[in-house]
PDB file of C-alpha atoms in Angstrom:
ATOM      1  CA  MET U   1       3.798   9.090  12.528  1.00 93.00           C
ATOM      2  CA  LYS U   2       3.422   5.321  12.617  1.00 97.00           C
ATOM      3  CA  ILE U   3       5.945   3.212  10.695  1.00 98.00           C
ATOM      4  CA  THR U   4       5.172  -0.199   9.238  1.00 98.00           C
ATOM      5  CA  ILE U   5       7.617  -2.506   7.497  1.00 98.00           C
ATOM      6  CA  ILE U   6       5.898  -4.906   5.105  1.00 98.00           C
ATOM      7  CA  THR U   7       7.785  -7.922   3.828  1.00 97.00           C
ATOM      8  CA  SER U   8       6.985 -10.654   1.364  1.00 94.00           C
ATOM      9  CA  GLY U   9       7.166 -13.976   3.140  1.00 91.00           C
ATOM     10  CA  LYS U  10       8.429 -14.946   6.560  1.00 92.00           C
ATOM     11  CA  THR U  11      11.825 -14.275   8.106  1.00 93.00           C
ATOM     12  CA  ASN U  12      13.527 -17.661   8.270  1.00 93.00           C
ATOM     13  CA  LEU U  13      17.050 -17.018   9.563  1.00 95.00           C
ATOM     14  CA  ASP U  14      17.117 -17.165  13.368  1.00 97.00           C
ATOM     15  CA  TYR U  15      19.860 -14.562  13.725  1.00 97.00           C
ATOM     16  CA  ALA U  16      17.946 -12.191  11.424  1.00 97.00           C
ATOM     17  CA  LYS U  17      14.776 -12.640  13.518  1.00 97.00           C
ATOM     18  CA  ILE U  18      16.723 -11.817  16.685  1.00 98.00           C
ATOM     19  CA  GLY U  19      18.337  -8.751  15.106  1.00 98.00           C
ATOM     20  CA  VAL U  20      15.091  -7.481  13.624  1.00 98.00           C
ATOM     21  CA  GLN U  21      13.318  -7.799  16.984  1.00 98.00           C
ATOM     22  CA  LYS U  22      16.182  -5.954  18.690  1.00 98.00           C
ATOM     23  CA  TYR U  23      16.009  -3.014  16.299  1.00 98.00           C
ATOM     24  CA  LEU U  24      12.206  -2.885  16.255  1.00 98.00           C
ATOM     25  CA  LYS U  25      12.277  -2.625  20.045  1.00 98.00           C
ATOM     26  CA  GLN U  26      14.881   0.149  19.888  1.00 98.00           C
ATOM     27  CA  ILE U  27      12.899   2.030  17.237  1.00 98.00           C
ATOM     28  CA  THR U  28       9.944   2.263  19.653  1.00 98.00           C
ATOM     29  CA  LYS U  29      11.968   4.918  21.524  1.00 96.00           C
ATOM     30  CA  PHE U  30      11.398   7.188  18.524  1.00 97.00           C
ATOM     31  CA  SER U  31       8.277   5.964  16.740  1.00 96.00           C
ATOM     32  CA  LYS U  32       5.433   3.489  16.765  1.00 97.00           C
ATOM     33  CA  ILE U  33       6.473   0.580  14.550  1.00 98.00           C
ATOM     34  CA  LYS U  34       5.279  -2.804  13.415  1.00 97.00           C
ATOM     35  CA  HIS U  35       6.360  -5.476  10.979  1.00 97.00           C
ATOM     36  CA  ILE U  36       3.850  -7.271   8.756  1.00 97.00           C
ATOM     37  CA  GLU U  37       4.748 -10.426   6.854  1.00 96.00           C
ATOM     38  CA  LEU U  38       2.485 -11.054   3.857  1.00 95.00           C
ATOM     39  CA  LYS U  39       2.335 -14.140   1.676  1.00 91.00           C
ATOM     40  CA  GLU U  40       3.901 -13.708  -1.758  1.00 86.00           C
ATOM     41  CA  LYS U  41       0.641 -14.485  -3.563  1.00 87.00           C
ATOM     42  CA  SER U  42      -0.938 -11.150  -4.574  1.00 91.00           C
ATOM     43  CA  PHE U  43       1.689  -9.348  -2.455  1.00 95.00           C
ATOM     44  CA  GLU U  44       1.697  -6.143  -4.507  1.00 95.00           C
ATOM     45  CA  ASN U  45      -2.111  -5.842  -4.486  1.00 94.00           C
ATOM     46  CA  LYS U  46      -2.219  -6.425  -0.728  1.00 95.00           C
ATOM     47  CA  VAL U  47       0.387  -3.695  -0.185  1.00 97.00           C
ATOM     48  CA  LEU U  48      -1.404  -1.194  -2.397  1.00 96.00           C
ATOM     49  CA  ALA U  49      -4.523  -1.638  -0.253  1.00 95.00           C
ATOM     50  CA  TYR U  50      -2.657   0.331   2.454  1.00 94.00           C
ATOM     51  CA  LYS U  51      -2.354   3.370   0.186  1.00 94.00           C
ATOM     52  CA  ASP U  52      -4.566   6.327   1.045  1.00 93.00           C
ATOM     53  CA  ASN U  53      -4.235  10.102   1.572  1.00 90.00           C
ATOM     54  CA  SER U  54      -2.635   9.721   5.010  1.00 92.00           C
ATOM     55  CA  SER U  55      -0.089   7.089   3.994  1.00 96.00           C
ATOM     56  CA  TYR U  56       3.250   7.127   2.190  1.00 97.00           C
ATOM     57  CA  LEU U  57       4.537   3.928   0.573  1.00 98.00           C
ATOM     58  CA  ILE U  58       8.264   3.438   0.020  1.00 98.00           C
ATOM     59  CA  ALA U  59       9.465   0.399  -1.902  1.00 98.00           C
ATOM     60  CA  LEU U  60      12.987  -0.850  -1.245  1.00 97.00           C
ATOM     61  CA  ASP U  61      14.333  -1.674  -4.687  1.00 95.00           C
ATOM     62  CA  GLU U  62      17.746  -1.703  -6.315  1.00 91.00           C
ATOM     63  CA  SER U  63      16.582   1.000  -8.762  1.00 92.00           C
ATOM     64  CA  GLY U  64      15.714   3.410  -5.967  1.00 96.00           C
ATOM     65  CA  GLN U  65      17.371   6.462  -4.421  1.00 97.00           C
ATOM     66  CA  HIS U  66      20.537   5.910  -2.377  1.00 97.00           C
ATOM     67  CA  PHE U  67      20.917   7.744   0.935  1.00 97.00           C
ATOM     68  CA  THR U  68      23.563   8.357   3.528  1.00 96.00           C
ATOM     69  CA  SER U  69      22.325   7.815   7.079  1.00 96.00           C
ATOM     70  CA  ARG U  70      22.018  11.552   7.635  1.00 97.00           C
ATOM     71  CA  ASP U  71      20.243  12.072   4.306  1.00 97.00           C
ATOM     72  CA  PHE U  72      17.790   9.329   5.172  1.00 98.00           C
ATOM     73  CA  ALA U  73      17.057  11.027   8.513  1.00 97.00           C
ATOM     74  CA  THR U  74      16.405  14.287   6.634  1.00 97.00           C
ATOM     75  CA  PHE U  75      14.155  12.441   4.178  1.00 97.00           C
ATOM     76  CA  ILE U  76      12.095  10.994   7.046  1.00 97.00           C
ATOM     77  CA  LYS U  77      11.708  14.519   8.475  1.00 95.00           C
ATOM     78  CA  SER U  78      10.514  15.747   5.084  1.00 95.00           C
ATOM     79  CA  VAL U  79       7.819  13.056   5.018  1.00 94.00           C
ATOM     80  CA  GLU U  80       6.714  13.951   8.560  1.00 91.00           C
ATOM     81  CA  VAL U  81       6.092  17.590   7.681  1.00 90.00           C
ATOM     82  CA  LYS U  82       3.616  16.461   5.010  1.00 91.00           C
ATOM     83  CA  ASN U  83       1.319  15.303   7.851  1.00 87.00           C
ATOM     84  CA  ILE U  84       1.686  11.681   6.837  1.00 93.00           C
ATOM     85  CA  LYS U  85       0.164   9.446   9.515  1.00 94.00           C
ATOM     86  CA  ASN U  86       1.406   6.071   8.189  1.00 97.00           C
ATOM     87  CA  LEU U  87       4.797   5.471   6.646  1.00 98.00           C
ATOM     88  CA  TYR U  88       5.185   2.068   4.963  1.00 98.00           C
ATOM     89  CA  PHE U  89       8.479   0.534   3.901  1.00 98.00           C
ATOM     90  CA  ILE U  90       8.055  -2.433   1.582  1.00 98.00           C
ATOM     91  CA  ILE U  91      10.576  -5.224   1.058  1.00 96.00           C
ATOM     92  CA  GLY U  92       9.350  -7.280  -1.847  1.00 91.00           C
ATOM     93  CA  PRO U  93       9.519 -10.814  -3.139  1.00 89.00           C
ATOM     94  CA  ALA U  94      12.680 -12.563  -4.313  1.00 85.00           C
ATOM     95  CA  ASP U  95      12.074 -11.642  -7.948  1.00 88.00           C
ATOM     96  CA  GLY U  96      11.580  -7.961  -7.102  1.00 90.00           C
ATOM     97  CA  PHE U  97       8.705  -5.604  -7.801  1.00 94.00           C
ATOM     98  CA  GLY U  98       6.860  -5.181 -11.066  1.00 92.00           C
ATOM     99  CA  LYS U  99       7.232  -1.856 -12.887  1.00 94.00           C
ATOM    100  CA  ASP U 100       3.500  -1.187 -12.494  1.00 96.00           C
ATOM    101  CA  PHE U 101       3.792  -1.550  -8.720  1.00 97.00           C
ATOM    102  CA  LEU U 102       6.809   0.778  -8.536  1.00 97.00           C
ATOM    103  CA  GLY U 103       4.798   3.363 -10.470  1.00 96.00           C
ATOM    104  CA  LYS U 104       2.053   3.278  -7.833  1.00 97.00           C
ATOM    105  CA  VAL U 105       4.137   3.728  -4.667  1.00 97.00           C
ATOM    106  CA  ASN U 106       5.118   7.176  -3.454  1.00 96.00           C
ATOM    107  CA  TYR U 107       8.878   6.612  -3.479  1.00 97.00           C
ATOM    108  CA  THR U 108      11.559   4.031  -4.217  1.00 97.00           C
ATOM    109  CA  MET U 109      14.775   3.742  -2.257  1.00 98.00           C
ATOM    110  CA  SER U 110      17.749   1.415  -2.385  1.00 97.00           C
ATOM    111  CA  LEU U 111      19.686  -0.030   0.531  1.00 95.00           C
ATOM    112  CA  SER U 112      22.798  -0.674  -1.525  1.00 94.00           C
ATOM    113  CA  ASN U 113      24.195  -1.480  -4.926  1.00 92.00           C
ATOM    114  CA  LEU U 114      24.621  -4.973  -3.504  1.00 91.00           C
ATOM    115  CA  THR U 115      21.862  -7.571  -3.563  1.00 88.00           C
ATOM    116  CA  PHE U 116      20.823  -9.045  -0.196  1.00 90.00           C
ATOM    117  CA  ALA U 117      18.856 -12.128   0.734  1.00 90.00           C
ATOM    118  CA  HIS U 118      15.368 -11.154   1.925  1.00 90.00           C
ATOM    119  CA  ASP U 119      16.097 -11.768   5.642  1.00 94.00           C
ATOM    120  CA  LEU U 120      19.348  -9.817   5.495  1.00 96.00           C
ATOM    121  CA  ALA U 121      17.702  -6.908   3.669  1.00 96.00           C
ATOM    122  CA  LEU U 122      15.137  -6.703   6.464  1.00 97.00           C
ATOM    123  CA  LEU U 123      17.810  -6.772   9.157  1.00 98.00           C
ATOM    124  CA  VAL U 124      19.978  -4.163   7.399  1.00 97.00           C
ATOM    125  CA  PHE U 125      16.953  -1.949   6.835  1.00 98.00           C
ATOM    126  CA  CYS U 126      15.866  -2.135  10.495  1.00 98.00           C
ATOM    127  CA  GLU U 127      19.322  -1.030  11.624  1.00 98.00           C
ATOM    128  CA  THR U 128      19.341   1.712   8.988  1.00 97.00           C
ATOM    129  CA  LEU U 129      15.946   2.953  10.103  1.00 98.00           C
ATOM    130  CA  TYR U 130      16.966   2.918  13.771  1.00 98.00           C
ATOM    131  CA  ARG U 131      20.158   4.814  12.931  1.00 97.00           C
ATOM    132  CA  SER U 132      18.309   7.482  10.943  1.00 97.00           C
ATOM    133  CA  LEU U 133      15.609   7.944  13.589  1.00 97.00           C
ATOM    134  CA  SER U 134      18.315   8.289  16.240  1.00 97.00           C
ATOM    135  CA  ILE U 135      20.041  10.962  14.129  1.00 97.00           C
ATOM    136  CA  LYS U 136      16.737  12.789  13.726  1.00 96.00           C
ATOM    137  CA  ALA U 137      16.207  12.678  17.498  1.00 94.00           C
ATOM    138  CA  GLY U 138      19.747  13.854  18.310  1.00 95.00           C
ATOM    139  CA  HIS U 139      20.601  10.523  19.951  1.00 91.00           C
ATOM    140  CA  PRO U 140      24.349   9.681  20.004  1.00 92.00           C
ATOM    141  CA  TYR U 141      24.062   6.228  18.344  1.00 90.00           C
ATOM    142  CA  HIS U 142      25.398   7.486  14.986  1.00 88.00           C
ATOM    143  CA  ARG U 143      28.900   8.853  14.886  1.00 87.00           C
ATOM    144  CA  ASP U 144      30.426  10.618  11.885  1.00 81.00           C
TER     145      ASP U 144
END
């Protein structure tokens, strides 16, 4: 399964760019991954163009499902067994997603009850994804 993280706008904070690149590189031990930065104009329509029968779109939104790291690893496994070829995680614009958009994605998850700046949300998500993939693979990165 190939994983793609789609974000609205560019990552501006240098330390976030460095951290994101670090985790994306580490994730390649477990999965193919890429990060796509789209302009905010027509962002939701551009994202929905990726939706097809072999893809699964997950929006990161404060209204979404909360996971522990282990639960998120289990969730990723459950998506894999559905023969999904492309898993997309979407971090939206500063004003959030429209309700229509959230109704068209396959799933909505939340990183936290806290609100994060766009760059920090991306960095936190990349670490979270790496942690969950390492759990799934039996790698010792995560410790309970």
